[in-house]
Short mmCIF file of C-alpha atoms in Angstrom, two decimals:
data_model
loop_
_atom_site.label_atom_id
_atom_site.label_comp_id
_atom_site.label_asym_id
_atom_site.label_seq_id
_atom_site.Cartn_x
_atom_site.Cartn_y
_atom_site.Cartn_z
CA UNK A 1 110.65 104.80 84.20
CA UNK A 2 113.66 103.51 86.01
CA UNK A 3 116.45 104.41 83.52
CA UNK A 4 117.18 100.92 82.97
CA UNK A 5 116.65 98.23 80.07
CA UNK A 6 113.12 97.42 81.36
CA UNK A 7 112.19 101.19 80.13
CA UNK A 8 112.04 99.76 76.67
CA UNK A 9 109.68 97.05 77.72
CA UNK A 10 107.01 99.71 79.02
CA UNK A 11 107.58 101.76 76.22
CA UNK A 12 106.08 99.15 73.75
CA UNK A 13 102.98 98.57 75.88
CA UNK A 14 99.55 100.43 76.11
CA UNK A 15 98.83 99.53 79.66
CA UNK A 16 101.24 98.62 82.54
CA UNK A 17 99.98 95.04 82.88
CA UNK A 18 100.71 94.29 79.03
CA UNK A 19 104.35 94.22 80.26
CA UNK A 20 103.95 90.88 82.00
CA UNK A 21 102.51 89.19 78.74
CA UNK A 22 105.54 90.83 76.69
CA UNK A 23 108.21 90.05 79.21
CA UNK A 24 109.12 86.67 78.20
CA UNK A 25 109.97 87.59 74.58
CA UNK A 26 111.65 90.89 75.98
CA UNK A 27 113.97 89.05 78.00
CA UNK A 28 114.71 86.71 75.02
CA UNK A 29 115.72 89.65 73.00
CA UNK A 30 117.82 91.50 75.39
CA UNK A 31 119.63 88.84 77.33
CA UNK A 32 123.43 88.66 76.98
CA UNK A 33 124.04 85.20 78.86
CA UNK A 34 127.13 85.68 81.26
CA UNK A 35 128.17 85.72 85.06
CA UNK A 36 129.92 88.84 86.15
CA UNK A 37 128.87 88.22 89.65
CA UNK A 38 129.70 85.16 91.97
CA UNK A 39 127.92 82.04 91.62
CA UNK A 40 128.84 79.79 95.03
CA UNK A 41 129.64 76.18 94.88
CA UNK A 42 126.48 74.23 95.02
CA UNK A 43 124.31 76.91 93.17
CA UNK A 44 123.05 76.03 89.75
CA UNK A 45 122.45 78.44 86.91
CA UNK A 46 121.13 77.05 83.65
CA UNK A 47 124.23 77.12 81.08
CA UNK A 48 124.02 79.97 78.50
CA UNK A 49 120.74 81.15 79.67
CA UNK A 50 121.32 83.63 82.55
CA UNK A 51 122.89 86.99 82.89
CA UNK A 52 124.37 87.93 86.33
CA UNK A 53 125.51 91.35 86.83
CA UNK A 54 128.64 92.70 88.53
CA UNK A 55 128.62 92.37 92.42
CA UNK A 56 125.74 89.81 92.37
CA UNK A 57 125.92 86.70 94.34
CA UNK A 58 124.05 83.40 93.84
CA UNK A 59 124.22 81.49 96.98
CA UNK A 60 124.77 77.85 97.54
CA UNK A 61 121.44 75.95 96.91
CA UNK A 62 119.73 78.21 94.62
CA UNK A 63 118.62 77.16 91.27
CA UNK A 64 118.39 79.73 88.38
CA UNK A 65 116.67 78.60 85.32
CA UNK A 66 116.67 80.91 82.20
CA UNK A 67 116.21 83.01 80.41
CA UNK A 68 116.74 85.19 83.29
CA UNK A 69 118.65 88.47 83.83
CA UNK A 70 119.97 89.38 87.26
CA UNK A 71 121.13 93.04 87.65
CA UNK A 72 124.22 94.37 89.95
CA UNK A 73 124.71 94.03 93.40
CA UNK A 74 121.81 91.53 93.91
CA UNK A 75 121.46 88.51 96.10
CA UNK A 76 119.62 85.12 95.18
CA UNK A 77 119.73 83.24 98.61
CA UNK A 78 120.08 79.64 99.50
CA UNK A 79 116.82 77.75 98.20
CA UNK A 80 115.63 80.35 95.90
CA UNK A 81 114.25 78.88 92.81
CA UNK A 82 114.02 81.04 89.73
CA UNK A 83 112.03 79.35 86.92
CA UNK A 84 112.85 81.45 84.11
CA UNK A 85 111.50 84.56 82.12
CA UNK A 86 112.73 86.55 85.24
CA UNK A 87 114.27 89.96 85.17
CA UNK A 88 115.66 91.28 88.36
CA UNK A 89 117.26 94.83 88.76
CA UNK A 90 120.03 96.22 90.82
CA UNK A 91 120.45 95.70 94.76
CA UNK A 92 117.53 93.36 94.84
CA UNK A 93 117.02 90.28 97.20
CA UNK A 94 115.43 86.84 96.03
CA UNK A 95 115.45 85.19 99.31
CA UNK A 96 115.48 81.93 101.09
CA UNK A 97 112.66 79.46 99.81
CA UNK A 98 111.25 81.95 97.23
CA UNK A 99 110.03 80.75 93.87
CA UNK A 100 109.57 83.18 90.95
CA UNK A 101 108.49 82.91 87.35
CA UNK A 102 107.71 85.31 84.66
CA UNK A 103 108.13 88.48 86.84
CA UNK A 104 109.95 91.90 86.72
CA UNK A 105 111.49 93.27 89.71
CA UNK A 106 112.93 96.83 89.75
CA UNK A 107 115.88 98.09 91.71
CA UNK A 108 116.19 97.91 95.59
CA UNK A 109 113.26 95.53 96.08
CA UNK A 110 113.20 92.50 98.41
CA UNK A 111 111.36 89.23 98.13
CA UNK A 112 113.09 87.82 101.03
CA UNK A 113 111.23 84.90 102.74
CA UNK A 114 109.60 81.91 101.34
CA UNK A 115 107.40 83.71 98.66
CA UNK A 116 105.78 82.48 95.47
CA UNK A 117 105.63 85.26 93.09
CA UNK A 118 104.58 84.68 89.49
CA UNK A 119 103.59 86.75 86.50
CA UNK A 120 103.84 89.89 88.21
CA UNK A 121 105.39 93.13 88.20
CA UNK A 122 107.37 94.55 91.25
CA UNK A 123 108.26 98.31 91.55
CA UNK A 124 111.24 100.05 92.91
CA UNK A 125 112.18 99.86 96.50
CA UNK A 126 109.33 97.41 97.16
CA UNK A 127 109.46 95.02 100.34
CA UNK A 128 107.25 91.81 100.35
CA UNK A 129 106.86 90.17 103.73
CA UNK A 130 107.42 86.51 104.52
CA UNK A 131 104.96 83.94 102.99
CA UNK A 132 103.15 86.64 100.99
CA UNK A 133 102.27 84.78 97.46
CA UNK A 134 100.47 86.04 94.31
CA UNK A 135 97.64 83.78 93.01
CA UNK A 136 97.78 83.94 89.14
CA UNK A 137 95.10 81.61 87.90
CA UNK A 138 91.30 81.81 88.49
CA UNK A 139 89.52 78.63 89.23
CA UNK A 140 87.18 79.38 86.49
CA UNK A 141 89.87 79.23 83.97
CA UNK A 142 89.02 82.73 82.45
CA UNK A 143 91.09 85.56 81.49
CA UNK A 144 92.13 87.57 84.50
CA UNK A 145 90.69 91.23 84.49
CA UNK A 146 92.16 94.28 85.84
CA UNK A 147 89.38 96.56 87.65
CA UNK A 148 90.27 100.11 88.38
CA UNK A 149 88.22 103.12 89.47
CA UNK A 150 88.44 106.09 87.05
CA UNK A 151 86.76 109.26 87.18
CA UNK A 152 84.35 107.48 89.92
CA UNK A 153 83.43 104.64 87.88
CA UNK A 154 84.64 101.06 88.05
CA UNK A 155 86.18 99.95 84.72
CA UNK A 156 87.71 96.53 83.64
CA UNK A 157 90.32 95.77 81.35
CA UNK A 158 91.17 92.17 80.33
CA UNK A 159 95.08 91.22 80.58
CA UNK A 160 94.36 88.69 77.73
CA UNK A 161 96.04 86.21 79.89
CA UNK A 162 94.62 83.40 81.98
CA UNK A 163 97.91 83.65 84.15
CA UNK A 164 98.33 86.86 85.70
CA UNK A 165 99.36 87.83 89.38
CA UNK A 166 99.68 91.31 90.53
CA UNK A 167 101.40 94.69 90.25
CA UNK A 168 103.02 96.49 93.04
CA UNK A 169 104.04 99.86 92.67
CA UNK A 170 107.25 101.92 93.64
CA UNK A 171 108.00 102.30 97.49
CA UNK A 172 105.04 100.12 98.78
CA UNK A 173 105.67 97.81 101.55
CA UNK A 174 103.28 94.54 101.82
CA UNK A 175 103.33 92.73 105.16
CA UNK A 176 103.70 88.88 105.59
CA UNK A 177 101.21 86.13 105.04
CA UNK A 178 99.23 87.84 102.49
CA UNK A 179 97.61 86.27 99.42
CA UNK A 180 97.27 88.57 96.46
CA UNK A 181 94.67 87.49 94.21
CA UNK A 182 94.89 87.27 90.33
CA UNK A 183 94.65 90.90 89.05
CA UNK A 184 95.54 92.78 92.07
CA UNK A 185 97.09 96.40 91.62
CA UNK A 186 98.48 98.07 94.33
CA UNK A 187 99.45 101.83 93.95
CA UNK A 188 102.73 103.47 94.93
CA UNK A 189 103.87 104.36 98.33
CA UNK A 190 101.07 101.86 99.93
CA UNK A 191 101.36 100.17 103.28
CA UNK A 192 99.72 96.70 103.31
CA UNK A 193 99.19 95.16 106.74
CA UNK A 194 99.81 91.56 107.39
CA UNK A 195 97.69 88.18 107.08
CA UNK A 196 94.65 88.64 104.87
CA UNK A 197 93.74 88.18 101.25
CA UNK A 198 93.86 91.10 99.06
CA UNK A 199 92.11 91.87 95.44
CA UNK A 200 91.29 94.61 93.26
CA UNK A 201 92.87 98.09 92.83
CA UNK A 202 94.59 99.91 95.65
CA UNK A 203 95.12 103.50 95.04
CA UNK A 204 98.41 105.50 95.51
CA UNK A 205 99.22 106.32 99.15
CA UNK A 206 96.92 104.00 100.75
CA UNK A 207 96.95 101.98 104.06
CA UNK A 208 95.14 98.47 103.98
CA UNK A 209 94.40 96.67 107.12
CA UNK A 210 92.18 93.85 107.80
CA UNK A 211 88.96 94.08 109.90
CA UNK A 212 88.97 90.49 110.41
CA UNK A 213 91.93 90.10 112.56
CA UNK A 214 91.62 90.62 116.24
CA UNK A 215 93.02 89.16 119.34
CA UNK A 216 93.10 89.59 123.22
CA UNK A 217 95.76 89.73 125.70
CA UNK A 218 95.30 88.74 129.22
CA UNK A 219 97.58 87.80 132.32
CA UNK A 220 98.62 84.14 132.48
CA UNK A 221 97.42 84.25 136.13
CA UNK A 222 93.90 85.39 135.03
CA UNK A 223 93.71 82.51 132.44
CA UNK A 224 95.04 79.90 134.97
CA UNK A 225 92.15 80.90 137.49
CA UNK A 226 89.45 80.73 134.98
#
């Protein structure tokens, strides 16, 4: 729990992933449309559908559709597109070229560079590298399953949704150019190295590296002789 308004959302669900399903109705219930921060000239927010907290800034060229709640001291950078049913905490960043819909972002988290993050939960103090995206739809069209190892056994839970992205736990860092497949769960304090596709359940305090990425460094003089 973060001590913020989102605590009431988690209190009403059985599993944390159920919060993704309940998020739109929850936002509609608690939103108080008003702008206490700064909206730069050239930015657009949907009238009477967006709540912007004190000290927050919506930069020129950003688009914010509602219902959306943006906390205090948060920056939505130029070119960002928030498509609605989004709740962002305090001291966060939604970066240039980033597109979001139906996500909860907790305090002090950054989605900074050209990301597509949909139907997902992002914990506190999370950083997501540039060009990292959450896929949220299976080509089969089936409901997305959550697969977790519990007591040494693999267990599956249905999200009840055909659209479901990922959950990233508190204090985790996700590198750039990663695709998180539907139903990915990343625990707390994880380090995810860049440039590969990730799926399934990643336990707390894990480091994840791809075995497929390799490269060689040689002198240009050697290369020219060959």
